[in-house]
XYZ file of C-alpha atoms in Angstrom:
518
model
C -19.195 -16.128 17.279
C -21.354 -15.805 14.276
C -19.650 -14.363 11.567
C -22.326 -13.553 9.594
C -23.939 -11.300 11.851
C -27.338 -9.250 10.696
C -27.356 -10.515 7.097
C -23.896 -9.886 6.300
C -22.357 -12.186 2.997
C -19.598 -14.436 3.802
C -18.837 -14.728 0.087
C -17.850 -12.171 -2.479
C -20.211 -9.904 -3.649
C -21.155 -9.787 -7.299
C -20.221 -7.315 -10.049
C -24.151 -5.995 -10.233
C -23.068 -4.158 -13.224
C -21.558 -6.367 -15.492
C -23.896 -9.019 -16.045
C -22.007 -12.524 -15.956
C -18.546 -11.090 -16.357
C -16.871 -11.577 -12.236
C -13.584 -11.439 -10.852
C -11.986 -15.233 -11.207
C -12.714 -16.886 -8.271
C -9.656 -19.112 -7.247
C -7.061 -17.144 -9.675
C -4.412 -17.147 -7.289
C -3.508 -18.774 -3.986
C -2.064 -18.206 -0.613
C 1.710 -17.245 -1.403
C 0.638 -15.078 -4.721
C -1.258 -13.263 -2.498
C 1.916 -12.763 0.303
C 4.047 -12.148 -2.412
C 1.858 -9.035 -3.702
C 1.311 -7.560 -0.248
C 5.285 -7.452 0.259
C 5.675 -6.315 -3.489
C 2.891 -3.522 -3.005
C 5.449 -1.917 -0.411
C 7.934 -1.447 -2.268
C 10.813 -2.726 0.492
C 14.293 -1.512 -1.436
C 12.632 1.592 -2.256
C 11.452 2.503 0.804
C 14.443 1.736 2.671
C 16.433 3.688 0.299
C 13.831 6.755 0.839
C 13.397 6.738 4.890
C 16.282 4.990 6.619
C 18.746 7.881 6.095
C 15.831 10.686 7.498
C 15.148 8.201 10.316
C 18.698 7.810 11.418
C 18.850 11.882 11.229
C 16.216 12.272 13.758
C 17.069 8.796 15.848
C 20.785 8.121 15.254
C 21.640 4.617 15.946
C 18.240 3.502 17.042
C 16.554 3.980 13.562
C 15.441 0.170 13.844
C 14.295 0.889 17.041
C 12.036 3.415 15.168
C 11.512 0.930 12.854
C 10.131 -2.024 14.556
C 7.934 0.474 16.818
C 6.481 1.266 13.895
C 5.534 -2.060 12.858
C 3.106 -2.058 15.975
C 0.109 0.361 14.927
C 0.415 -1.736 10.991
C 0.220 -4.889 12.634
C -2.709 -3.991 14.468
C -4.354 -2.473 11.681
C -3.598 -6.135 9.723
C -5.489 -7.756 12.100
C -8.273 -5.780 12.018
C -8.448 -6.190 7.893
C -8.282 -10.290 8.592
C -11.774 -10.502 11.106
C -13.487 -7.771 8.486
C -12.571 -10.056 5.848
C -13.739 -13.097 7.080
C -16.877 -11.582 7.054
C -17.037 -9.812 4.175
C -14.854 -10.491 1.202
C -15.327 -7.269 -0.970
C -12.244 -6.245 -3.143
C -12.953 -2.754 -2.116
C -11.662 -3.719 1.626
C -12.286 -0.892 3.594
C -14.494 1.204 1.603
C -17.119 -1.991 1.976
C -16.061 -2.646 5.751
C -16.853 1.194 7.241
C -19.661 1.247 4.683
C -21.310 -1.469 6.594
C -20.310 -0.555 10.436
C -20.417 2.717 10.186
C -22.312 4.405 7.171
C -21.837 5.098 3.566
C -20.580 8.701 4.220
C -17.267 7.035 6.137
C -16.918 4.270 3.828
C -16.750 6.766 0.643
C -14.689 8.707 1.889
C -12.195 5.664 3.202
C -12.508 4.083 -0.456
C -11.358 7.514 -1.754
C -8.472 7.813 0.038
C -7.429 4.361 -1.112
C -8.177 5.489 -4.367
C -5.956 8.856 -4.513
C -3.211 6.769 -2.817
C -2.538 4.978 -5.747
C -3.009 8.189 -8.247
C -0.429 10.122 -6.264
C 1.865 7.257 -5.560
C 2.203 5.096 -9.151
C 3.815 7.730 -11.183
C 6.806 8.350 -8.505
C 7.250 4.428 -8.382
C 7.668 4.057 -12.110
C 10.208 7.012 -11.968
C 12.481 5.375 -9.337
C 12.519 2.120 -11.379
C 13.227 3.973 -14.650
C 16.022 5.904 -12.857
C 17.899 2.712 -10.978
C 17.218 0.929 -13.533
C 19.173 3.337 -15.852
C 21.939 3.176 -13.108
C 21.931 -0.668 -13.128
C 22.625 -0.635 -16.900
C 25.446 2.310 -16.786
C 23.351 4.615 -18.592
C 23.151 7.571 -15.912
C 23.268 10.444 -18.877
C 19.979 8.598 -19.523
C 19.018 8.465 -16.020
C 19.920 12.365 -15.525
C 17.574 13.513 -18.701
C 14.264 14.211 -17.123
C 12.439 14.153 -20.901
C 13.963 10.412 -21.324
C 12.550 9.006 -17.465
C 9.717 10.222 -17.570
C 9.053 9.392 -20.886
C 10.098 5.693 -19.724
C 8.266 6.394 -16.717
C 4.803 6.759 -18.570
C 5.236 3.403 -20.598
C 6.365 1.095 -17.251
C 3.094 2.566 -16.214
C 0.876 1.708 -19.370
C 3.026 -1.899 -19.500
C 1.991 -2.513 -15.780
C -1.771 -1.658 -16.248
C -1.753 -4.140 -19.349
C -0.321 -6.434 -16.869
C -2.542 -6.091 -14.401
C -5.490 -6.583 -16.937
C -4.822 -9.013 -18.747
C -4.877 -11.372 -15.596
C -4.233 -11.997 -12.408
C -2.867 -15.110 -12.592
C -0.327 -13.085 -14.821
C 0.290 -10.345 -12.440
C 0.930 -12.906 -9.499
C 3.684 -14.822 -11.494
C 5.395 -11.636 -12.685
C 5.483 -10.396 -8.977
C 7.370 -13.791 -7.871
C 10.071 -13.303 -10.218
C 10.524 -9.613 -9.005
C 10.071 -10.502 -5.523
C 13.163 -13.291 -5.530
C 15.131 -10.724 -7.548
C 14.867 -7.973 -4.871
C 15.353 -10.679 -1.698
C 18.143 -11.799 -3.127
C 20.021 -8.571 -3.486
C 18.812 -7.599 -0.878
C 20.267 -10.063 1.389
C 23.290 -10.600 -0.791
C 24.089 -6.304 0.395
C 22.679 -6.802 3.937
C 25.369 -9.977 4.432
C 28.771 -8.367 2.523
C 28.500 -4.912 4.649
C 28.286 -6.840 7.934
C 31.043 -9.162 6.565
C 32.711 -5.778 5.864
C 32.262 -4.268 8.936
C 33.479 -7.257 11.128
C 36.060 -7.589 9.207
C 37.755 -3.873 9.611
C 37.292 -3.146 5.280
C 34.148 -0.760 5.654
C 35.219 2.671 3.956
C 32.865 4.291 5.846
C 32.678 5.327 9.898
C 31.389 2.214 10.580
C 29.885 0.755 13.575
C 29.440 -2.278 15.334
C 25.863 -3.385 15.714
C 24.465 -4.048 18.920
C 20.779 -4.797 20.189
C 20.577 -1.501 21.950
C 19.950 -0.107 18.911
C 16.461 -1.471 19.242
C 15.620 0.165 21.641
C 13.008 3.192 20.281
C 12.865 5.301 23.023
C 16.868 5.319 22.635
C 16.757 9.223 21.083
C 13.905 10.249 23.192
C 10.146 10.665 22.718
C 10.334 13.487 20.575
C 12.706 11.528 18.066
C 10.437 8.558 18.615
C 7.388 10.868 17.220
C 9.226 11.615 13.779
C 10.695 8.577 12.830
C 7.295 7.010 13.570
C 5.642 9.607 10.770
C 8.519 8.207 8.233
C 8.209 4.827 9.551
C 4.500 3.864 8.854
C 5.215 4.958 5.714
C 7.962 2.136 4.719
C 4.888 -0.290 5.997
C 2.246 0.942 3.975
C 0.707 -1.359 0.992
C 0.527 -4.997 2.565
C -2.814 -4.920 2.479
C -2.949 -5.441 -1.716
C -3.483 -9.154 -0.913
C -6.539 -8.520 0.676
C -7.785 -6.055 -2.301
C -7.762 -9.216 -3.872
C -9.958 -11.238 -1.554
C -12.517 -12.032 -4.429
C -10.027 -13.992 -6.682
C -7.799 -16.062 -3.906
C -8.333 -19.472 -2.985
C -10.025 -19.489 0.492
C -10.996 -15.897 0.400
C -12.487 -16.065 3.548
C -8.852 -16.651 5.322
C -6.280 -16.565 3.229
C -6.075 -12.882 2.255
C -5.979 -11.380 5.302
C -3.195 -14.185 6.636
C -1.308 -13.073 4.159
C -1.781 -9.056 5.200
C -0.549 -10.030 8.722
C 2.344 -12.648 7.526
C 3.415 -9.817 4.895
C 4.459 -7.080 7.796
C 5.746 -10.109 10.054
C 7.950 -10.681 6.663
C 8.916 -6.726 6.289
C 9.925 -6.528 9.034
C 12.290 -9.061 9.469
C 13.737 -7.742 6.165
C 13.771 -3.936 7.660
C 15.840 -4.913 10.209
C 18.295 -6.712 9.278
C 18.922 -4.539 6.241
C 18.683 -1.364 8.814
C 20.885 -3.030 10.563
C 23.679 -3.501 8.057
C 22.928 0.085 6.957
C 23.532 1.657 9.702
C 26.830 -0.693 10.818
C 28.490 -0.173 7.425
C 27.931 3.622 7.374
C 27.267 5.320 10.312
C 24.789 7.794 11.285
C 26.901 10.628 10.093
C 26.616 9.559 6.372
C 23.516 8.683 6.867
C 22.035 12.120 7.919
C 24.056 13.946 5.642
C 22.535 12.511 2.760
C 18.721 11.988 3.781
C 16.508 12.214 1.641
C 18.687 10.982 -1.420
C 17.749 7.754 -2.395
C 20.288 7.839 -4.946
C 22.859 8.371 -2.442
C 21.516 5.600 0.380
C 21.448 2.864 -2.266
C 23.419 4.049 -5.453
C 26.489 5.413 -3.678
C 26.765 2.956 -0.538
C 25.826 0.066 -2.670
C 29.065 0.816 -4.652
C 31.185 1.656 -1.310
C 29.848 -1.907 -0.327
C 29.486 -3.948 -3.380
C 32.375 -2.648 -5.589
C 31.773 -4.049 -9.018
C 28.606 -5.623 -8.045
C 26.650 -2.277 -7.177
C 24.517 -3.513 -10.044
C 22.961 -5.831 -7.598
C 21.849 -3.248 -5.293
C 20.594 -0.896 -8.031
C 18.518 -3.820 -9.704
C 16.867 -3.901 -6.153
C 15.788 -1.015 -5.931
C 14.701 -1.226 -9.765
C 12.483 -4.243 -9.470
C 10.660 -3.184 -5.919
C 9.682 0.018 -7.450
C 8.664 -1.747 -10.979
C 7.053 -4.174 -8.497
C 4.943 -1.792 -6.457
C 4.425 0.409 -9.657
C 1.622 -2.781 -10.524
C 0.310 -3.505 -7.496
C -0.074 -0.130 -6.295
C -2.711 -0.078 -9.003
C -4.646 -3.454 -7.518
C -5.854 -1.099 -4.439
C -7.265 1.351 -6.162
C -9.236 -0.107 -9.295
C -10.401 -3.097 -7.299
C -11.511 0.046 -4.876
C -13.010 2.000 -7.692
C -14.716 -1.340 -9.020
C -16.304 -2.296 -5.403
C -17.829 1.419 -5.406
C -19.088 1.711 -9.008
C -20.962 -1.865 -8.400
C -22.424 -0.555 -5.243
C -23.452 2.924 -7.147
C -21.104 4.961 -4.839
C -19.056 5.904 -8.329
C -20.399 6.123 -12.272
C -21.264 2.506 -13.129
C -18.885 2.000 -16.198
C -15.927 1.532 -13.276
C -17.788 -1.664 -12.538
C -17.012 -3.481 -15.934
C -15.618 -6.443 -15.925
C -13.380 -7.432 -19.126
C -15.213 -11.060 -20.245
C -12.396 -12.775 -21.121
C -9.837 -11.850 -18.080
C -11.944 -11.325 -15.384
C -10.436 -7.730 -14.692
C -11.569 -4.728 -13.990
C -10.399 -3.181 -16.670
C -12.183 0.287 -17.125
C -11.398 1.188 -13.636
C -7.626 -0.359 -13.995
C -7.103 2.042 -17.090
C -8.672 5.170 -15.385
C -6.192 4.407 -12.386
C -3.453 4.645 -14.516
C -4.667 7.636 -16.966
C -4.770 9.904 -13.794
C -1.733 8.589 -12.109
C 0.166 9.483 -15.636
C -1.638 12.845 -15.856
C -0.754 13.653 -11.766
C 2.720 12.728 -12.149
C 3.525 14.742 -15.448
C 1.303 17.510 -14.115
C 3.277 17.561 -10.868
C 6.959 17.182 -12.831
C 6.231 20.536 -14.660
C 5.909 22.505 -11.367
C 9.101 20.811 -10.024
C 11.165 17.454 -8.580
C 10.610 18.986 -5.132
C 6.689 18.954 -5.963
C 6.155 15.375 -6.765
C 8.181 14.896 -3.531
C 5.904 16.869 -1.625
C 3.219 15.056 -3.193
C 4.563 11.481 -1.745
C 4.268 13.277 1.843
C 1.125 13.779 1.292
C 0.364 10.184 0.835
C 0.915 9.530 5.274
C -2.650 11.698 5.553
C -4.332 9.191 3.494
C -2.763 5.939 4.645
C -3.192 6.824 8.215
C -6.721 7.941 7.268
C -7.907 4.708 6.231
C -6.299 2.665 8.127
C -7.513 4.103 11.146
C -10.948 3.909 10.034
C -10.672 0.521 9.321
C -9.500 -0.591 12.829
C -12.167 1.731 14.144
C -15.148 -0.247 11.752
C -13.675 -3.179 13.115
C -14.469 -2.735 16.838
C -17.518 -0.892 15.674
C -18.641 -4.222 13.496
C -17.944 -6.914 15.945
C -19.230 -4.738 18.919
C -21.800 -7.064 20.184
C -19.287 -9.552 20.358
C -16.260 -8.070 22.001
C -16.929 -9.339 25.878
C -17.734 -12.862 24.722
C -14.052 -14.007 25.679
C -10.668 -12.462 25.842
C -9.391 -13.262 22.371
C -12.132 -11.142 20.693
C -11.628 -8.271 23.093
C -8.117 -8.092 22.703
C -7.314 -9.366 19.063
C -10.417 -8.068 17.652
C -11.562 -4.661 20.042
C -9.088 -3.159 21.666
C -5.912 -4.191 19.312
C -7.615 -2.592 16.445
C -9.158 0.204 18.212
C -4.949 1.119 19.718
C -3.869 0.415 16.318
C -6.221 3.360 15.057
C -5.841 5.955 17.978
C -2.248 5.717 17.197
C -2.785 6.393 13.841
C -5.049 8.968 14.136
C -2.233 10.559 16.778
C 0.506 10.522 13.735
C -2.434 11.972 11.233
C -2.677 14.897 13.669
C 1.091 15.088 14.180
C 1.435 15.112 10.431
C -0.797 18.057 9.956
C 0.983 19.736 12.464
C 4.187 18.906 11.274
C 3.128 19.947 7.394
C 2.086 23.011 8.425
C 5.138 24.277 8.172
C 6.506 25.631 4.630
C 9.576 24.566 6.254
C 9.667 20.746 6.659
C 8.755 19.837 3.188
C 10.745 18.924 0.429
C 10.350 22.571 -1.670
C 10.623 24.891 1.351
C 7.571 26.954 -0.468
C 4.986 27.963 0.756
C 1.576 27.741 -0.472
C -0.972 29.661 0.651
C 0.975 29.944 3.972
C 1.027 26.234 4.445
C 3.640 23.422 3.492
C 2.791 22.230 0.082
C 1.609 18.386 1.098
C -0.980 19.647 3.485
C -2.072 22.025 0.899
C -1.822 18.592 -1.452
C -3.872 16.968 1.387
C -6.774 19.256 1.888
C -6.998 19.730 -1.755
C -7.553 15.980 -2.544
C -10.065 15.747 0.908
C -11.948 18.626 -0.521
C -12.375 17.046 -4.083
C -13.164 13.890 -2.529
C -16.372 15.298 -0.214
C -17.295 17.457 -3.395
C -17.458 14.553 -5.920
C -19.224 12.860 -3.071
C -21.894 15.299 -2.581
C -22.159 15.504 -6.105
C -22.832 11.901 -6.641
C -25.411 11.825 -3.992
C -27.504 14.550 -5.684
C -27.002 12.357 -9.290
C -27.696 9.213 -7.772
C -28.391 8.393 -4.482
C -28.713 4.625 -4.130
C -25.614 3.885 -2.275
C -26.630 6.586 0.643
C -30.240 4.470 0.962
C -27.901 1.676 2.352
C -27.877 1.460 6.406
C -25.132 -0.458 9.057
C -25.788 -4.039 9.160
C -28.465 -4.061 6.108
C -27.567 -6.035 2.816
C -29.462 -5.845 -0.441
C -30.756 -8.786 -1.044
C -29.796 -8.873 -4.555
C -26.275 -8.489 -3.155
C -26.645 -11.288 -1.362
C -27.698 -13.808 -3.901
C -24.946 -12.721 -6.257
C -22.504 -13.646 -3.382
C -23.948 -17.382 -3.902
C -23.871 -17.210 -7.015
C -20.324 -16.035 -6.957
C -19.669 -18.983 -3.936
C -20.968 -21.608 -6.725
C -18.448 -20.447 -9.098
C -15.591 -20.614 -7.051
C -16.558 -24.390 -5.893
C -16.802 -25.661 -9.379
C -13.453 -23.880 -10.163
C -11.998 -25.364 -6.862
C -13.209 -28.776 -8.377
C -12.728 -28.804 -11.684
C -8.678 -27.331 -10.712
């Protein structure tokens, strides 16, 4: 198959606006880039936030839930590896549906990776300020809400200067966290099923058995919730391919290391799950979901005794961990617009001497820090509402990508079965079950009821409100833009400008005399 179909670049594209100042070509290779895709999700944290609502609504076959829910992300995966093999733009999908499908779909897909990050970063740096208060014994610290989110905002400012100041820099810092967080992970997973084989679990606990795999165990209409929670625990992977223009082989080796980075989670999900629900039952479980602290603070000490710490420090380090590479997806988003004139141009600059987007890094994390305080003064319950909202974006985009997939390689889909099924019809199932849960959420958020504050606003639940709110600023920024400069709507499926193009060799040139001279 020709993968550079009608015109399009097989290299990076340029940063138009920044002169000579690029991303580094080469910064980082395959395993930096699999590290920061598992980092981006956040795996402690999410387990602690989702396994005890899952096992409410599934009982015993919450990793049946689980691993159905891997499905529609591994699909997905595969559709961001054949879109980046033809086109390695940082901005990911925002580039991809621009160029199947139209600019009007691809802004609107780069904004929702965008908002992702603002309403996600500030919640991330809170649950690593709070465990990591708990690690240290310091819970009168951990139960002042002036002194975490005070800490809060500078984990935030200490992970942007992170991120800036290189991403060789970033990539190192995430393998330390990433060990740190396997490790005690694995260290909890292993002494509860010890515990619960050997008769010393102080909870109701159960033996496990691979029946509990089975999703369709509760039913279909337990299947359909735990689904909504599930894709959630999932989302973020694809941070290694946000990084396309600075890793080694950046045709390949990004978007391998999207699909090997949910292969990894979920291995880790379910054995974890597993020992979760063995050592504690689904009665425990359901009573406290919802309660992170409870999941992971109170059952690590039930299971770890003394060594709690452990647990707490796992939770600490994901979270600190995501907290920076949530940011990666959104300023390398903002930076692949502004360079195509889809956002103001100053997003586009490129710091000379680290080869970062720093403007649009440091915008990232100004509005993340003014959401999250913003959010804090209406209540706890409203920042959690706020993270609900976050499953209408994800599915969003990521159903529009496997959608531009199918749309991009169109012409090619009935050469052969392998790009019919791997690259049309795998993509396109990955999206229409996405698109099902977006509609399910709506439904489901609808309801004043089901969220997190029980308030209503304006006679809906507060995270579709949250939802509409950020779709409506997104299409009215967008029309806005397109009245003060219209450049990025002249652009058409299939066509590249030129210039584009001979920036991307440009760009290709650098990256083989880096390749050499390293």
């Amino acid at each position: 198959m020709d993968q550079g179909d009608r015109g399009r670049p097989e290299e990076p594209l340029p940063d138009a606006a920044s002169g000579e100042d690029t991303l580094q070509a080469g910064a980082i290779g395959f395993l930096d880039a699999l590290v920061i895709g598992l980092n981006s999700t956040s795996p402690a944290y999410s387990l602690a936030a989702v396994i005890g609502p899952i096992v409410a609504i599934a009982g015993i076959y919450a990793p049946g839930v689980m691993l159905a829910s891997f499905v529609p992300m591994l699909l997905i995966a595969a559709a961001f590896y054949y879109l980046n093999k033809v086109d390695q733009d940082c901005g990911t999908t925002f580039s991809w549906v621009t160029r199947a499908m139209g600019p009007w779909a691809g802004w609107l897909g780069g904004w929702a990776i965008t908002m992702t990050g603002v309403l996600v970063i500030g919640s991330l740096a809170d649950v690593a300020v709070h465990f990591g208060l708990l690690a240290l014994g310091l819970d009168d610290w951990a139960a002042n809400t002036v002194v975490r989110q005070t800490l809060a905002v500078v984990v935030i400012l200490a992970m942007t200067a992170v991120c800036v100041i290189g991403t060789e820099l970033s990539a190192h810092f995430q393998d330390v966290l990433i060990l740190a967080q396997v490790l005690f992970l694995l260290a909890f997973a292993v002494v509860a099923l010890y515990r619960v084989y050997a008769g010393t679990s102080t909870l109701d606990a159960l033996h496990p058995s691979v029946t509990w795999l089975n999703p369709f165990g509760a039913g279909g209409s337990a299947l359909t919730g735990g689904l909504l929670l599930g894709v959630f625990i999932y989302w973020g992977w694809e941070s290694a391919v946000n990084l396309t223009e600075e890793v080694e082989d950046s045709a390949t080796a990004p978007g391998k290391a999207g699909i090997w980075s949910t292969l990894v989670l979920l291995v880790t999900y379910l054995s974890v799950g597993f020992a979760i629900v063995a050592y504690a039952g689904t009665a425990f479980l359901a009573q406290h979901a919802g309660e992170e602290e409870a999941i992971f603070a109170v059952l690590a000490h039930e299971v770890m005794g003394g060594w709690d710490w452990m647990v707490l420090l796992a939770v600490c380090t994901s979270a600190l961990a995501s907290t920076q590479t949530t940011i990666i997806p959104a300023s390398r988003t903002a930076l692949s617009m502004a360079r195509r004139h889809a956002l103001p141009p100053h997003l586009a600059h490129i710091h000379h001497r680290f080869h970062t987007p720093d403007v649009s890094t440091w915008w990232v994390a100004v509005i993340a820090i003014v959401w999250y305080l913003a959010v804090n003064q209406i209540s706890e319950n409203a920042l959690l509402d706020s993270l609900t909202a976050l499953s209408l974006l994800i599915a969003f985009y990521y159903a529009l990508t496997g959608l531009a997939c199918a749309v991009y390689y169109r012409r090619h889909l009935l050469e052969n079965a392998h790009n019919l099924l791997l690259i049309g019809v795998g993509p396109l199932v990955g999206a229409g079950l996405l698109a099902w849960l977006l509609v399910e959420s709506i439904g489901d958020m609808s309801d004043p009821g089901n969220s997190a504050s029980g308030v209503s606003w304006f006679g809906l639940g507060p995270p579709l409100v949250i939802g509409i709110g950020i779709a409506a600023v997104g299409i009215l920024l967008m029309c806005y833009w397109r009245i003060r400069d219209g450049r990025f709507w002249q652009e058409r499926p299939g066509v590249v400008d030129p210039a584009l193009v001979r920036g991307a060799k440009q760009s290709a040139k650098r990256s083989a005399r880096h390749e050499k001279k390293n």
